[in-house]
Amino acid sequence: MLMKGANAIVEALRREGVEVIFGIPGGASIPFYDVLYDADIRHILTRHEQVAAHAADGYARASGKVGVCSATSGPGATNLTTGILNAFMDSSPMVALTGQVPTPLIGKDAFQEADTIGITMPITKHNFQLRRVEEIPVVFKKAFKIARTGRPGPVLVDMPKDVQEKEADVEFPKDVAIQGYKPTLKGNLKQVKKAADMLVAAERPIIFAGGGVIIANASQELARLAETLGAPVVTSLMGKGAFPEDHPLALGVIGMHGRKAANYAINDADVILAIGVRFSDRSTGNVECFAPEAKIIHVDIDPAEIGKNVRVDLPIVGDAKYVLKDLLRMLKIKARQENEWTRKISEYRREFQPKMDYDDFPLKPQRVVKEIMEVLGENDIVTTEVGQCQMWAEHFLSRTKARTFITSGGLGTMGFGFPAALGAKVARPESNVVDIAGDGSFLMVCQDLATSVKEDIPVVVAIFDNHYLGMVRQWQELFFDKRYSAVKLGRVDFVALAEAFRARGVKVKRPGEVAPAVKEAFEAGVTTVIDIVVNPVENIFPMVPPGKCLKDMVEGV
Amino acid sequence: MKETHILVALVEDKPGVMQRVSGLFRKRNFNIDSITVGHSEKPGVSRMTLTVTGDHAVLEQVMKQLNKVIEVLKVIELDKKSSVQRELALVKIRTKNETARSEVVSYVNIFRGRIVDVSKESLVVEITGDSSKIEAFVNLVTTFGVIELARTGVTAMSRGTGK
């Protein structure tokens, strides 16, 4: 077919099933946007490219589809980078499109030129620069394939303006082979058999599930395995929701601000089935004393994750769903009866129930989480910003379904939650979406209230307003002699801010007021910012102090 | 135990591949002693030889991370005993007088090097061998004065018929 580069790009996107693009046009991407004008693809104009990238990421996590964002060359592309790296760290499938100066100007320090390929090389799974119109179909086929398969991640396509404008004869292939790229889906059966034997023989087995289980849509298999083995399940932050947290075998998230029951249980275990996790330092605490008695079976689709951070006794490279299915087939045991280990797990669950029913004024964040939970449906989606608000959500909030808890796990990007909420709402308009936010994080991206109102994407921003960069303040209090350097934010009138963008603004101060405010916001049909004034000096505990073992959680320092 | 390992990576001959590989080493804080690249026997495929210092765990990570680069087609470690390693060096040596010159020439002969350029007060010597041979030669001629030294880095291949 004879067509212009920009038409070929849009046609390739259409063939990949792209329904929505988050982005901002600019000089170097005008030809692309000109074709988009007539296309059957929704474009959501954000007010900052970082928001476009995070929204595409949120869309991807809520839907399981590839999220697409777009920016112009130079500053547009560099503004995307935080969002691209965020998606890379959390293995989120994304295709980022960037305009580029015309090919003859590349390398001449042209207006709005940036070495986008060089800049994004270490933060993408792969990147491409279009050289010729003819290669567009193959490049896009490859880009989407790489983004969505194996361990998903962001792929960037840099599109020089002249390539968008030139005309050529193009053909669209159905599939494309990528020579050096063959993800292993099925685990080695001998290894899986060994894993089955180890788990059956274990006295104190535990399952440590991560984001890989959610990506592989393997929650059902995980639940069946846990129930068959009678093994408790702990998760990483990224794995929250992979296993229903109200299940009798669920212990919640492990790690620095994980649940006590989860941290104690994994410390006691004799065999750990770690699946779709990467043993981040925030999960393991000091690796030297992580699960000292346990043999570790590590299942991951990315071989480089196995043995990277912790010693592994049995490696299995494969997709979580494939491996779990094979494992279930090979177990050949009836569901385990109650035993000493399961009794201990129940005891941990009872003893270390997180306390949330505070009636204090000013409000305690724990109480705020409790009230939000009261009005959340199981299919509603929670996103978070980063810092104390995120950890309160991690620790106290309970989620029962995959893809209903979306957070910046690896990169810890303040300003992620609100854009991710917009993306999630676009992906699943029937679900209520609430961003558990801090005032510091939200202020980094609040301009995109304009996007949410203009594009009619109603979400709820629940600000745990403590007028501080709370997590830094907490560390300064605990580890830096209460020298509060550069953490005081001061007051902001968030109600007025919301209203300035024609969104709703509500202020909440007292226990019992949060749940009704959130409920009302869900029904409002327009984005609502709920400014929840919380105790400014409340700290998030328990905490594993940096460098300490998981079992050495403290309730205060 | 820290050791030097020789890795061969077959990569697609495309712009930016070298940067992907070298960037990976920097990003992951891997120690790289030398890296060489050139065409392989297969059109469109380049061959990189990397020498890496580290213990077994580091080596394993290096190989796994290299394999993740889309344009890297294959990574193998060469066993030092069952492979040949060669490096080429050009050394510009000061030869102030006749005595110095004849002494250097005799060293070059012993090391089976070649003199590739001569001027009144200097010689350029080409020398090939494994890295230790080159180091030995360079150490020997240092007393005369090494004006310039250019080493290619190691390239290597397994012995026998197999690839």
XYZ file of C-alpha atoms in Angstrom:
720
model
C 0.000 0.000 0.000
C 1.287 3.439 -0.888
C 1.020 5.686 2.127
C 2.705 8.377 4.171
C 4.806 7.392 7.167
C 2.354 8.964 9.610
C -0.513 6.986 8.057
C 1.539 3.818 8.319
C 2.214 4.537 11.990
C -1.463 5.062 12.801
C -2.443 2.012 10.757
C 0.133 -0.064 12.653
C -1.290 1.185 15.972
C -4.805 0.345 14.819
C -3.721 -3.160 13.843
C -2.229 -3.638 17.315
C -5.630 -2.862 18.776
C -4.661 0.474 20.296
C -7.773 2.241 21.557
C -6.267 5.185 23.354
C -3.107 7.280 23.343
C -2.094 9.637 26.137
C 0.083 12.457 24.948
C 0.934 15.969 23.913
C 1.728 17.000 20.321
C 4.575 19.232 19.278
C 6.510 20.423 16.264
C 8.156 17.116 15.450
C 4.981 15.071 15.778
C 2.466 17.250 13.955
C 2.306 14.975 10.855
C 1.458 12.034 13.153
C -1.195 14.077 14.961
C -2.627 15.195 11.632
C -3.430 11.572 10.786
C -4.621 10.875 14.329
C -7.210 13.636 13.810
C -9.258 11.334 11.550
C -8.377 8.044 13.213
C -10.615 5.860 15.330
C -8.186 6.071 18.259
C -8.984 8.186 21.287
C -6.300 10.717 22.127
C -6.181 12.070 25.644
C -4.340 15.353 25.844
C -2.469 15.582 29.129
C -0.881 18.738 30.512
C 2.565 17.238 31.048
C 4.253 14.339 29.270
C 5.149 12.613 32.548
C 1.430 12.338 33.187
C 0.918 10.843 29.729
C 3.478 8.140 30.456
C 2.096 7.325 33.925
C -1.457 7.296 32.583
C -0.442 4.836 29.857
C 1.215 2.762 32.592
C -1.927 2.857 34.765
C -4.023 1.933 31.744
C -1.725 -1.025 31.066
C -1.821 -2.306 34.640
C -5.580 -2.009 34.949
C -6.289 -3.643 31.593
C -3.347 -5.927 30.852
C -3.096 -4.244 27.440
C -0.176 -2.217 26.136
C -0.416 1.437 27.191
C 0.585 3.997 24.581
C 1.903 7.489 25.207
C 3.178 10.110 22.832
C 5.362 13.194 23.039
C 7.225 15.460 20.726
C 11.014 15.566 20.358
C 13.430 17.139 22.847
C 11.656 18.322 25.999
C 8.583 16.237 25.221
C 10.690 13.116 25.107
C 12.736 13.962 28.194
C 9.539 14.668 30.138
C 8.384 11.143 29.325
C 11.467 9.525 30.760
C 10.382 9.311 34.421
C 7.225 7.552 33.325
C 9.144 5.228 31.028
C 11.574 4.213 33.756
C 8.671 3.759 36.156
C 7.091 1.301 33.712
C 10.445 -0.424 33.198
C 11.027 -0.972 36.920
C 7.535 -2.395 37.386
C 7.468 -4.444 34.152
C 4.513 -2.616 32.686
C 3.827 -2.995 28.949
C 4.113 0.360 27.220
C 4.887 1.783 23.812
C 6.174 5.354 23.918
C 6.136 7.366 20.704
C 8.396 10.374 20.329
C 8.719 12.878 17.558
C 12.224 13.556 16.324
C 13.783 16.293 14.226
C 14.023 15.468 10.483
C 16.724 12.901 9.692
C 19.085 15.389 7.948
C 19.077 17.533 11.117
C 19.826 14.704 13.565
C 23.118 15.375 15.306
C 23.113 19.063 14.397
C 21.708 20.244 17.754
C 18.577 21.274 15.930
C 15.679 23.036 17.671
C 14.052 20.652 20.170
C 16.504 17.904 19.375
C 17.413 15.344 22.016
C 19.275 12.060 21.692
C 16.116 10.228 22.697
C 17.476 6.824 21.727
C 20.647 7.364 23.775
C 18.734 8.784 26.736
C 16.176 5.984 26.861
C 18.468 3.049 26.102
C 19.010 2.126 29.774
C 15.363 2.695 30.740
C 13.520 0.788 28.042
C 13.246 -2.880 27.214
C 14.172 -1.821 23.692
C 13.973 1.223 21.472
C 13.823 1.956 17.772
C 14.421 4.954 15.576
C 12.503 4.918 12.305
C 14.816 5.341 9.318
C 12.544 4.549 6.398
C 8.792 4.496 5.828
C 8.982 0.904 4.559
C 10.173 -0.424 7.913
C 7.336 1.139 9.951
C 5.031 -1.929 9.985
C 7.813 -4.281 11.092
C 9.168 -1.881 13.723
C 5.726 -1.427 15.292
C 4.997 -5.152 15.182
C 8.279 -5.751 16.980
C 7.727 -2.891 19.425
C 4.350 -4.187 20.616
C 5.548 -7.775 20.712
C 8.539 -6.895 22.856
C 6.457 -4.642 25.117
C 3.757 -7.188 25.884
C 5.511 -10.570 25.885
C 8.041 -12.177 28.198
C 8.748 -9.810 31.038
C 6.751 -6.826 29.790
C 8.258 -3.380 29.633
C 8.368 -0.074 27.808
C 9.508 0.146 24.195
C 10.146 3.511 22.598
C 9.778 4.358 18.920
C 11.492 7.571 17.857
C 9.872 9.037 14.744
C 11.867 11.601 12.732
C 9.537 14.133 11.190
C 10.608 13.475 7.593
C 9.873 9.759 7.971
C 6.357 10.697 9.122
C 5.915 12.806 5.991
C 7.495 10.695 3.249
C 5.425 8.361 1.140
C 6.310 4.770 0.323
C 4.882 1.362 -0.425
C 4.343 -0.486 2.852
C 3.150 -3.960 3.770
C 1.808 -5.017 7.135
C 3.000 -8.424 8.330
C 0.789 -10.609 10.555
C 3.653 -11.594 12.788
C 7.327 -10.937 12.930
C 10.256 -13.009 14.162
C 12.779 -11.353 16.441
C 16.017 -13.272 16.202
C 17.529 -12.545 19.605
C 14.289 -12.580 21.586
C 12.646 -15.790 22.723
C 11.098 -15.618 26.204
C 10.765 -18.949 27.967
C 7.162 -19.555 28.987
C 7.137 -23.165 30.030
C 9.293 -24.088 32.997
C 11.683 -27.026 32.800
C 9.542 -29.963 33.904
C 12.327 -31.688 35.805
C 12.810 -28.542 37.827
C 9.070 -28.176 38.363
C 8.925 -31.770 39.604
C 11.735 -31.035 42.042
C 9.820 -27.997 43.235
C 6.701 -30.098 43.758
C 8.708 -32.603 45.785
C 10.292 -29.867 47.889
C 6.924 -28.276 48.600
C 5.278 -31.571 49.521
C 8.147 -32.466 51.836
C 8.214 -29.026 53.445
C 7.025 -28.593 56.993
C 6.654 -24.831 56.811
C 6.085 -23.918 53.163
C 5.227 -20.382 52.164
C 4.409 -18.749 48.844
C 5.895 -15.350 48.067
C 3.957 -13.931 45.119
C 4.806 -10.833 43.139
C 3.741 -8.689 40.244
C 4.613 -11.507 37.841
C 1.561 -13.433 39.036
C -0.668 -10.461 38.192
C 0.977 -9.910 34.810
C 0.507 -13.602 33.967
C -3.129 -13.507 35.142
C -2.314 -16.476 37.364
C -4.283 -15.600 40.517
C -6.599 -18.612 40.235
C -3.729 -21.058 39.883
C -1.966 -19.390 42.788
C -5.022 -19.736 45.009
C -5.443 -23.401 44.101
C -1.815 -24.114 44.851
C -1.914 -22.342 48.210
C -5.046 -24.201 49.220
C -3.684 -27.575 48.122
C -0.443 -27.077 49.990
C -2.052 -25.357 52.943
C 0.706 -22.815 52.444
C 0.305 -19.206 53.525
C 0.785 -16.519 50.895
C 2.750 -13.332 51.325
C 3.244 -10.863 48.515
C 5.567 -8.128 47.415
C 4.130 -4.643 47.095
C 3.745 -5.300 43.368
C 1.982 -8.578 44.107
C -0.722 -6.975 46.241
C -4.047 -8.255 44.965
C -2.552 -11.357 43.305
C -4.042 -13.362 46.181
C -7.198 -12.292 48.023
C -6.035 -10.592 51.187
C -9.142 -11.704 53.064
C -8.269 -15.367 52.458
C -7.408 -17.365 55.609
C -3.989 -18.138 54.095
C -3.234 -14.522 53.176
C -0.731 -12.699 55.342
C -0.273 -9.527 53.295
C 2.803 -7.767 52.033
C 6.296 -8.445 53.390
C 9.082 -5.930 53.677
C 10.105 -2.675 55.229
C 6.519 -1.642 56.044
C 4.981 -5.050 55.523
C 2.666 -6.822 57.912
C 4.142 -8.404 60.983
C 2.427 -11.715 60.289
C 3.934 -11.779 56.796
C 7.454 -10.890 57.906
C 7.438 -13.388 60.787
C 6.010 -16.164 58.644
C 8.549 -15.863 55.849
C 11.273 -15.726 58.463
C 10.005 -19.038 59.910
C 9.530 -20.848 56.603
C 11.565 -23.870 55.546
C 10.657 -23.711 51.848
C 9.754 -20.548 49.926
C 8.078 -20.708 46.562
C 8.890 -17.251 45.191
C 6.980 -16.578 42.025
C 7.113 -13.469 39.857
C 9.177 -11.527 42.357
C 12.608 -9.941 42.134
C 13.546 -9.858 45.829
C 13.833 -6.072 45.969
C 15.721 -4.649 48.926
C 12.466 -3.170 50.251
C 10.980 -6.677 50.348
C 13.857 -8.640 51.816
C 15.401 -6.270 54.327
C 18.999 -7.301 54.927
C 19.508 -10.230 52.535
C 22.067 -11.841 54.833
C 19.330 -12.699 57.301
C 16.403 -13.067 54.908
C 14.507 -16.305 55.578
C 17.544 -17.926 57.183
C 16.087 -21.422 57.402
C 14.451 -21.566 54.025
C 15.283 -23.239 50.777
C 14.211 -20.925 47.988
C 12.473 -21.958 44.780
C 12.476 -18.987 42.452
C 10.151 -18.889 39.472
C 10.523 -15.975 37.093
C 10.202 -15.352 33.383
C 13.372 -13.261 33.446
C 16.395 -15.530 34.024
C 18.484 -12.528 35.075
C 16.303 -12.059 38.166
C 17.157 -15.504 39.448
C 20.171 -15.382 41.715
C 20.508 -11.603 41.317
C 19.655 -10.542 44.855
C 19.317 -13.702 46.947
C 20.761 -17.191 46.853
C 18.368 -19.585 45.133
C 18.212 -23.343 45.677
C 15.964 -24.207 42.770
C 15.655 -21.882 39.759
C 12.746 -22.189 37.326
C 12.600 -19.906 34.326
C 9.070 -19.549 33.035
C 5.779 -17.706 33.010
C 3.983 -17.811 36.373
C 0.793 -19.247 34.915
C 2.510 -22.043 32.966
C 4.670 -23.032 35.903
C 1.836 -22.933 38.428
C -0.304 -25.122 36.178
C 2.472 -27.691 35.792
C 3.183 -27.549 39.502
C -0.468 -28.205 40.342
C -0.506 -31.152 37.971
C 2.584 -32.657 39.567
C 1.668 -32.182 43.207
C -0.635 -35.172 43.323
C -1.687 -34.613 46.906
C -5.002 -33.952 48.494
C -5.448 -30.631 50.190
C -3.386 -30.531 53.355
C -5.146 -30.771 56.671
C -4.601 -28.384 59.509
C -1.196 -28.841 61.051
C 1.223 -27.108 63.367
C 2.304 -24.647 60.659
C -1.217 -23.665 59.579
C -2.154 -23.212 63.222
C 0.818 -20.922 63.687
C -0.201 -18.940 60.623
C -3.719 -18.482 61.973
C -2.226 -17.399 65.255
C -0.049 -14.794 63.503
C -3.085 -13.550 61.629
C -5.071 -13.156 64.832
C -2.307 -11.680 66.898
C -1.054 -9.133 64.384
C -4.254 -7.704 62.961
C -3.378 -4.162 61.991
C -5.155 -1.673 64.234
C -7.213 0.847 62.311
C -10.230 1.796 64.413
C -8.812 4.970 65.924
C -11.217 7.790 66.748
C -8.512 10.402 67.171
C -8.703 13.976 66.056
C -6.694 15.000 64.090
C -7.405 11.953 61.989
C -5.041 9.032 61.980
C -4.129 7.808 58.477
C -4.887 4.221 59.542
C -8.472 5.285 60.206
C -8.632 7.037 56.839
C -7.608 3.829 55.057
C -10.250 1.919 57.003
C -12.979 4.319 55.928
C -11.892 4.248 52.277
C -11.988 0.452 52.420
C -15.564 0.533 53.680
C -16.806 2.059 50.443
C -14.535 0.233 47.985
C -16.011 -2.511 45.854
C -13.842 -5.508 44.998
C -13.516 -4.336 41.385
C -12.749 -0.754 42.284
C -9.194 0.338 41.718
C -6.792 1.952 44.146
C -3.727 3.756 42.898
C -1.199 5.349 45.195
C 1.291 8.122 45.259
C 4.630 7.458 46.945
C 5.781 7.833 50.526
C 3.865 7.407 53.753
C 0.503 7.430 51.964
C 1.664 4.513 49.837
C 2.873 2.561 52.833
C -0.362 3.131 54.722
C -2.150 1.719 51.725
C 0.295 -1.165 51.420
C 0.004 -2.105 55.058
C -3.584 -1.397 56.022
C -5.598 -1.615 52.847
C -6.898 -5.013 51.871
C -7.332 -5.956 48.206
C -8.850 -9.157 46.919
C -8.410 -8.995 43.169
C -5.512 -8.617 40.770
C -5.177 -5.303 38.931
C -7.060 -3.390 41.627
C -3.982 -2.026 43.379
C -1.664 0.068 41.224
C 1.448 1.588 42.717
C 4.927 2.700 41.778
C 6.871 -0.148 43.351
C 10.342 -0.078 41.884
C 10.994 3.541 41.054
C 8.883 5.035 43.831
C 7.707 7.934 41.711
C 5.880 10.711 43.524
C 3.199 11.955 41.177
C 2.437 8.503 39.777
C -0.887 7.812 41.467
C -3.097 10.505 39.977
C -2.054 9.959 36.333
C -2.226 6.190 36.881
C -5.748 6.669 38.228
C -6.698 8.505 35.034
C -5.267 5.670 32.930
C -6.992 3.015 35.028
C -10.336 4.807 34.774
C -9.997 5.012 30.990
C -9.227 1.282 30.898
C -12.086 0.330 33.218
C -14.709 3.082 33.254
C -17.169 0.891 35.178
C -14.844 0.775 38.212
C -14.463 3.516 40.764
C -10.872 4.684 40.965
C -9.296 6.333 43.971
C -5.770 7.682 44.275
C -4.412 7.398 47.800
C -2.278 10.501 47.761
C -0.055 12.692 49.827
C -0.083 16.437 49.438
C 3.556 16.417 48.313
C 3.034 13.841 45.584
C -0.217 15.271 44.279
C 1.253 18.739 43.890
C 3.747 17.299 41.398
C 1.011 16.492 38.883
C -2.063 18.457 40.008
C -2.194 20.441 36.748
C -3.719 17.384 35.125
C -6.951 17.962 36.993
C -7.550 19.930 33.812
C -7.187 16.729 31.768
C -9.520 14.743 33.977
C -12.249 17.386 33.738
C -11.854 18.194 30.046
C -11.645 14.513 29.024
C -14.374 13.486 31.452
C -12.332 10.963 33.420
C -13.814 11.142 36.918
C -11.511 9.825 39.619
C -11.110 10.469 43.319
C -7.953 11.910 44.806
C -7.865 11.225 48.531
C -5.086 13.410 49.889
C -3.626 12.373 53.222
C -2.776 15.968 53.896
C -0.026 16.318 56.487
C 1.740 19.386 55.078
C 4.990 17.439 55.000
C 7.102 15.276 52.784
C 6.057 12.715 55.368
C 8.333 9.787 54.706
C 11.441 11.930 54.656
C 10.201 13.663 57.798
C 9.746 10.252 59.431
C 13.315 9.194 58.567
C 14.662 12.521 59.823
C 12.783 12.020 63.065
C 13.998 8.459 63.510
C 17.494 8.505 62.079
C 18.634 12.132 61.748
C 18.088 13.624 65.222
C 14.810 15.302 64.269
C 16.592 17.715 61.992
C 13.713 18.428 59.630
C 15.586 19.569 56.584
C 13.455 20.763 53.641
C 10.315 18.773 54.376
C 7.720 21.316 55.465
C 5.245 21.978 52.665
C 2.846 24.352 54.332
C -0.858 24.553 53.727
C -2.518 24.467 50.350
C -6.218 25.131 49.771
C -6.901 21.959 47.806
C -10.616 22.700 47.629
C -9.919 25.961 45.843
C -7.302 24.266 43.685
C -9.784 21.607 42.559
C -12.465 24.176 41.902
C -10.063 26.285 39.856
C -9.876 23.330 37.473
C -13.685 22.920 37.578
C -13.292 19.707 39.588
C -14.925 19.121 42.972
C -13.048 19.887 46.157
C -14.036 18.626 49.603
C -12.326 19.037 52.935
C -12.560 16.371 55.629
C -11.231 16.548 59.161
C -13.075 14.181 61.467
C -13.387 10.437 61.894
C -16.514 9.178 60.184
C -16.451 11.871 57.510
C -14.078 10.109 55.105
C -16.249 7.189 53.970
C -19.275 9.353 53.077
C -17.034 11.838 51.274
C -15.474 9.085 49.156
C -18.859 7.507 48.462
C -20.247 10.839 47.354
C -17.182 11.415 45.202
C -17.691 8.057 43.454
C -21.187 9.196 42.561
C -20.271 12.753 41.602
C -19.381 12.045 37.976
C -16.543 14.526 38.124
C -13.086 14.262 39.596
C -13.134 15.011 43.296
C -10.205 16.027 45.394
C -10.783 15.125 49.038
C -8.442 17.029 51.273
C -8.200 14.817 54.341
C -6.357 16.594 57.105
C -4.409 13.955 59.005
C -2.146 14.058 62.012
C 0.994 15.604 60.513
C 3.450 13.692 62.672
C 1.940 10.230 62.509
C 4.568 7.700 61.468
C 4.104 4.516 59.520
C 4.864 1.492 61.670
C 5.822 -1.278 61.939
C 9.062 -0.656 60.160
C 12.137 -2.707 59.435
C 14.912 -0.181 59.975
C 17.318 0.031 57.018
C 19.934 -2.731 57.094
C 17.954 -4.820 59.593
C 16.304 -8.217 59.235
C 12.599 -8.631 58.537
C 12.043 -10.174 61.957
C 13.458 -7.059 63.597
C 10.456 -4.835 62.861
C 9.955 -2.013 65.294
C 6.856 -0.127 66.388
C 8.865 2.990 67.104
C 12.489 3.906 67.448
C 36.760 -15.633 43.736
C 37.588 -12.785 41.370
C 38.843 -13.919 38.015
C 39.094 -12.700 34.472
C 36.568 -14.279 32.142
C 36.415 -14.154 28.388
C 32.964 -13.791 26.866
C 31.985 -13.866 23.235
C 28.757 -12.175 22.212
C 27.309 -12.537 18.750
C 25.273 -9.441 18.052
C 23.244 -7.980 15.240
C 25.324 -5.568 13.192
C 23.168 -2.490 13.860
C 23.791 1.054 15.018
C 23.750 1.460 18.775
C 24.487 -2.151 19.712
C 27.913 -1.292 21.059
C 26.340 1.434 23.207
C 23.696 -0.965 24.509
C 26.346 -3.412 25.608
C 28.789 -0.913 27.065
C 25.944 1.006 28.716
C 24.770 -2.181 30.332
C 28.168 -2.699 31.947
C 28.197 0.814 33.317
C 24.601 0.649 34.536
C 25.105 -2.663 36.354
C 28.485 -1.674 37.727
C 30.239 -4.592 36.050
C 33.974 -4.393 35.553
C 35.008 -4.620 31.970
C 38.694 -4.945 31.085
C 38.440 -4.856 27.345
C 35.901 -5.046 24.595
C 36.557 -5.673 20.918
C 34.129 -5.911 18.049
C 34.251 -6.767 14.367
C 32.502 -8.782 11.672
C 31.934 -12.504 12.203
C 31.742 -15.275 9.583
C 28.030 -14.527 9.175
C 26.859 -11.447 7.263
C 24.925 -9.075 9.503
C 26.362 -10.558 12.679
C 29.188 -8.933 14.609
C 31.346 -10.674 17.144
C 32.241 -9.025 20.428
C 34.894 -10.280 22.756
C 34.645 -9.039 26.305
C 37.000 -9.630 29.171
C 35.299 -9.272 32.496
C 36.625 -9.425 36.018
C 34.458 -10.802 38.766
C 33.372 -13.862 40.713
C 31.027 -16.530 39.431
C 27.869 -14.671 40.461
C 28.977 -11.534 38.646
C 29.796 -13.546 35.528
C 26.389 -15.189 35.599
C 24.660 -11.807 35.901
C 26.753 -10.351 33.081
C 25.810 -13.211 30.774
C 22.131 -13.078 31.692
C 21.921 -9.322 31.325
C 23.725 -9.477 27.972
C 21.259 -12.078 26.797
C 18.416 -9.696 27.569
C 19.657 -7.164 25.029
C 17.391 -7.810 22.059
C 20.190 -7.497 19.496
C 22.450 -9.930 21.334
C 21.950 -13.285 19.645
C 24.219 -15.507 21.693
C 26.624 -15.258 24.613
C 29.237 -17.857 25.482
C 32.080 -18.020 27.942
C 35.356 -19.275 26.532
C 37.390 -21.569 28.715
C 40.853 -20.045 28.839
C 42.603 -23.388 28.443
C 40.656 -24.613 25.458
C 40.659 -21.373 23.528
C 43.156 -19.100 21.850
C 43.346 -15.483 22.890
C 45.152 -12.834 20.951
C 45.722 -9.171 21.257
C 47.600 -6.831 18.965
C 49.608 -3.870 20.158
C 51.413 -1.082 18.359
C 54.254 0.337 20.439
C 56.220 3.443 19.508
C 59.589 3.167 21.221
C 62.255 5.837 21.567
C 65.607 4.715 20.137
C 68.037 7.516 20.818
C 71.112 5.800 19.440
C 72.389 2.774 17.560
C 72.781 0.692 20.722
C 69.248 1.299 21.841
C 67.938 0.497 18.380
C 69.768 -2.801 18.072
C 68.721 -3.817 21.561
C 65.056 -3.131 20.779
C 65.325 -4.986 17.487
C 66.638 -8.046 19.278
C 63.749 -7.933 21.725
C 61.325 -7.624 18.837
C 62.836 -10.741 17.292
C 62.648 -12.690 20.507
C 58.975 -11.736 20.881
C 58.362 -12.452 17.205
C 57.108 -8.944 16.661
C 57.461 -6.838 13.550
C 58.903 -3.426 12.991
C 56.358 -1.507 10.963
C 57.846 2.000 10.977
C 61.279 3.421 11.473
C 62.424 6.999 12.004
C 65.685 8.452 13.201
C 64.826 8.292 16.849
C 61.960 5.828 17.088
C 60.521 2.502 16.006
C 56.927 1.359 15.760
C 56.603 -2.285 16.698
C 53.650 -4.538 16.019
C 53.288 -7.354 18.485
C 50.660 -10.057 18.767
C 49.994 -12.566 21.464
C 48.048 -13.070 24.623
C 47.842 -10.147 26.990
C 50.659 -11.336 29.240
C 53.082 -11.524 26.330
C 52.253 -7.977 25.339
C 52.655 -6.789 28.891
C 56.028 -8.526 29.131
C 57.230 -6.840 25.974
C 56.009 -3.424 26.997
C 57.673 -3.775 30.405
C 60.900 -4.690 28.737
C 61.022 -1.680 26.409
C 59.804 0.834 28.992
C 63.411 1.649 29.872
C 63.966 3.002 26.353
C 60.876 5.135 26.552
C 57.443 4.221 25.231
C 56.185 7.227 23.289
C 52.825 5.731 22.398
C 51.029 2.470 23.069
C 47.898 1.214 21.308
C 46.393 -2.119 22.328
C 43.372 -3.628 20.570
C 42.040 -5.605 23.498
C 41.564 -9.336 23.484
C 39.884 -11.323 20.761
C 39.441 -15.048 21.233
C 38.179 -18.299 19.755
C 37.704 -21.858 20.946
C 40.163 -24.519 19.788
C 39.086 -27.510 17.659
C 36.379 -27.853 15.020
C 33.338 -26.901 17.083
C 31.992 -23.365 17.381
